[in-house]
């Protein structure tokens, strides 16, 4: 009876393992190249039409949605918050809602949230990130207590807010929704933001979607080298 060569078996087994490992790696790379990647970009200066046109030349780009912002001071009782309101296209922008006034969790999951779903007259309608209340400060610079923040979150749609823009104009505002993502920003429907704060807003960033991991990495590198802050989408 011919003696089995155990060393040959070991070599073939090692080769088999290498091919399996490489196959898994190739499979993962293939999956990564079939995915779409989203991220936010931000710069200190307003985006021009020429800059946005350059975005369309990026390899694998699927879309770019600009985000208008307006610097404001929001007053809530004896607390204030200096921030920016971001105007978002609710049809294109991916927001994660925690609560919406008048809607149950089931309704929120099923509904397609648009401007007509939430807009209320000419009063600015804001969406607060779940952590936004913690960023307020009193006259001494102290943040609200945890219990105060929890109270605000429970009563968010009954709160009276005053929003002061860069021109010094004050407006009453209300909160109609709480966002789980982004958790620390104040947002607003893009159309209403333009209607209410048109003279004060600027466009210094947006939401970009790229197809393919290599294209995404290349785009990130180019944007960061050009001075943009790039953050993964929520």
Tab-separated table of C-alpha atoms in Angstrom, residues 4-140:
chain	number	residue	atom	x	y	z
A	4	UNK	CA	0.315	8.940	1.862
A	5	UNK	CA	2.500	12.048	1.584
A	6	UNK	CA	1.244	14.159	4.504
A	7	UNK	CA	3.511	17.071	3.584
A	8	UNK	CA	1.960	17.264	0.120
A	9	UNK	CA	-1.479	17.351	1.718
A	10	UNK	CA	-0.405	20.186	3.962
A	11	UNK	CA	0.873	22.178	0.978
A	12	UNK	CA	-2.362	21.677	-0.965
A	13	UNK	CA	-4.404	22.601	2.081
A	14	UNK	CA	-2.351	25.795	2.515
A	15	UNK	CA	-2.837	26.683	-1.162
A	16	UNK	CA	-6.564	26.044	-0.810
A	17	UNK	CA	-6.734	28.352	2.228
A	18	UNK	CA	-4.875	31.078	0.351
A	19	UNK	CA	-7.320	30.909	-2.547
A	20	UNK	CA	-10.281	30.983	-0.159
A	21	UNK	CA	-8.840	33.995	1.673
A	22	UNK	CA	-8.149	35.831	-1.569
A	23	UNK	CA	-11.607	34.952	-2.847
A	24	UNK	CA	-13.214	36.410	0.270
A	25	UNK	CA	-11.067	39.530	-0.106
A	26	UNK	CA	-12.009	39.930	-3.769
A	27	UNK	CA	-15.652	39.445	-2.852
A	28	UNK	CA	-15.487	42.149	-0.202
A	29	UNK	CA	-13.761	44.528	-2.601
A	30	UNK	CA	-16.418	43.854	-5.237
A	31	UNK	CA	-19.201	44.602	-2.754
A	32	UNK	CA	-17.491	47.829	-1.667
A	33	UNK	CA	-17.213	48.961	-5.274
A	34	UNK	CA	-20.938	48.351	-5.865
A	35	UNK	CA	-22.043	50.487	-2.918
A	36	UNK	CA	-23.004	54.159	-2.856
A	37	UNK	CA	-21.293	56.350	-0.248
A	38	UNK	CA	-22.684	59.577	1.178
A	39	UNK	CA	-20.969	62.380	3.045
A	40	UNK	CA	-21.304	66.034	3.956
A	41	UNK	CA	-18.879	68.697	2.838
A	42	UNK	CA	-18.361	72.121	4.374
A	43	UNK	CA	-16.169	75.107	3.597
A	44	UNK	CA	-15.765	78.611	4.992
A	45	UNK	CA	-16.722	80.362	1.759
A	46	UNK	CA	-19.942	80.195	-0.231
A	47	UNK	CA	-20.039	77.654	-3.030
A	48	UNK	CA	-20.137	79.182	-6.488
A	49	UNK	CA	-21.719	77.732	-9.621
A	50	UNK	CA	-18.200	77.004	-10.934
A	51	UNK	CA	-17.285	74.999	-7.831
A	52	UNK	CA	-20.506	72.987	-7.996
A	53	UNK	CA	-19.793	72.328	-11.690
A	54	UNK	CA	-16.392	70.908	-10.696
A	55	UNK	CA	-18.155	68.465	-8.352
A	56	UNK	CA	-19.916	66.954	-11.373
A	57	UNK	CA	-16.505	65.968	-12.775
A	58	UNK	CA	-15.681	63.734	-9.805
A	59	UNK	CA	-15.476	60.048	-10.732
A	60	UNK	CA	-18.570	58.123	-9.677
A	61	UNK	CA	-20.561	61.121	-8.460
A	62	UNK	CA	-24.286	60.427	-8.333
A	63	UNK	CA	-25.624	63.628	-6.814
A	64	UNK	CA	-24.809	66.777	-4.894
A	65	UNK	CA	-27.441	68.643	-2.888
A	66	UNK	CA	-26.374	72.027	-1.580
A	67	UNK	CA	-27.254	73.055	1.971
A	68	UNK	CA	-28.132	76.665	2.774
A	69	UNK	CA	-27.362	77.915	6.270
A	70	UNK	CA	-28.143	81.050	8.239
A	71	UNK	CA	-26.376	82.158	11.468
A	72	UNK	CA	-28.855	82.826	14.270
A	73	UNK	CA	-29.281	83.227	18.006
A	74	UNK	CA	-32.110	81.127	19.424
A	75	UNK	CA	-33.635	82.143	22.745
A	76	UNK	CA	-35.554	79.681	24.902
A	77	UNK	CA	-36.654	81.227	28.194
A	78	UNK	CA	-33.493	82.449	29.922
A	79	UNK	CA	-31.249	80.297	27.703
A	80	UNK	CA	-29.691	81.120	24.338
A	81	UNK	CA	-27.898	79.237	21.592
A	82	UNK	CA	-25.663	80.755	18.899
A	83	UNK	CA	-25.807	78.374	15.967
A	84	UNK	CA	-26.638	77.937	12.297
A	85	UNK	CA	-29.904	76.716	10.881
A	86	UNK	CA	-29.340	74.318	7.992
A	87	UNK	CA	-31.903	74.369	5.203
A	88	UNK	CA	-32.410	70.896	3.767
A	89	UNK	CA	-34.302	69.510	0.789
A	90	UNK	CA	-36.551	67.043	2.579
A	91	UNK	CA	-37.139	65.056	-0.598
A	92	UNK	CA	-33.441	64.312	-1.054
A	93	UNK	CA	-31.815	64.691	2.328
A	94	UNK	CA	-31.675	61.640	4.580
A	95	UNK	CA	-32.824	62.705	8.055
A	96	UNK	CA	-33.484	60.268	10.877
A	97	UNK	CA	-36.536	61.342	12.831
A	98	UNK	CA	-37.051	60.553	16.485
A	99	UNK	CA	-40.306	62.474	16.908
A	100	UNK	CA	-42.592	64.597	14.739
A	101	UNK	CA	-45.414	66.607	16.231
A	102	UNK	CA	-48.755	64.861	15.708
A	103	UNK	CA	-47.236	61.646	14.327
A	104	UNK	CA	-46.691	58.290	15.994
A	105	UNK	CA	-43.464	56.312	15.618
A	106	UNK	CA	-45.252	53.971	13.214
A	107	UNK	CA	-46.481	56.909	11.112
A	108	UNK	CA	-42.981	58.389	11.005
A	109	UNK	CA	-41.513	55.114	9.709
A	110	UNK	CA	-44.180	54.779	7.029
A	111	UNK	CA	-44.487	58.416	5.956
A	112	UNK	CA	-42.396	60.224	3.359
A	113	UNK	CA	-41.566	63.427	5.221
A	114	UNK	CA	-41.773	66.455	2.911
A	115	UNK	CA	-42.370	70.182	3.247
A	116	UNK	CA	-46.144	69.693	2.941
A	117	UNK	CA	-46.002	67.193	5.804
A	118	UNK	CA	-44.537	69.622	8.317
A	119	UNK	CA	-44.684	73.260	7.143
A	120	UNK	CA	-46.841	75.575	9.281
A	121	UNK	CA	-47.607	78.985	7.759
A	122	UNK	CA	-44.891	81.637	7.729
A	123	UNK	CA	-43.532	80.884	11.208
A	124	UNK	CA	-40.096	79.224	11.068
A	125	UNK	CA	-40.537	75.524	11.739
A	126	UNK	CA	-37.381	73.978	13.202
A	127	UNK	CA	-36.114	70.433	13.649
A	128	UNK	CA	-33.819	70.015	16.644
A	129	UNK	CA	-31.230	67.278	16.961
A	130	UNK	CA	-31.762	65.255	20.129
A	131	UNK	CA	-28.609	66.802	21.685
A	132	UNK	CA	-29.266	70.403	20.608
A	133	UNK	CA	-30.980	71.446	23.839
A	134	UNK	CA	-27.816	70.563	25.765
A	135	UNK	CA	-25.915	73.232	23.800
A	136	UNK	CA	-27.979	76.130	25.184
A	137	UNK	CA	-26.475	78.306	27.920
A	138	UNK	CA	-27.829	80.748	30.486
A	139	UNK	CA	-26.582	84.311	31.112
A	140	UNK	CA	-23.689	82.937	33.146
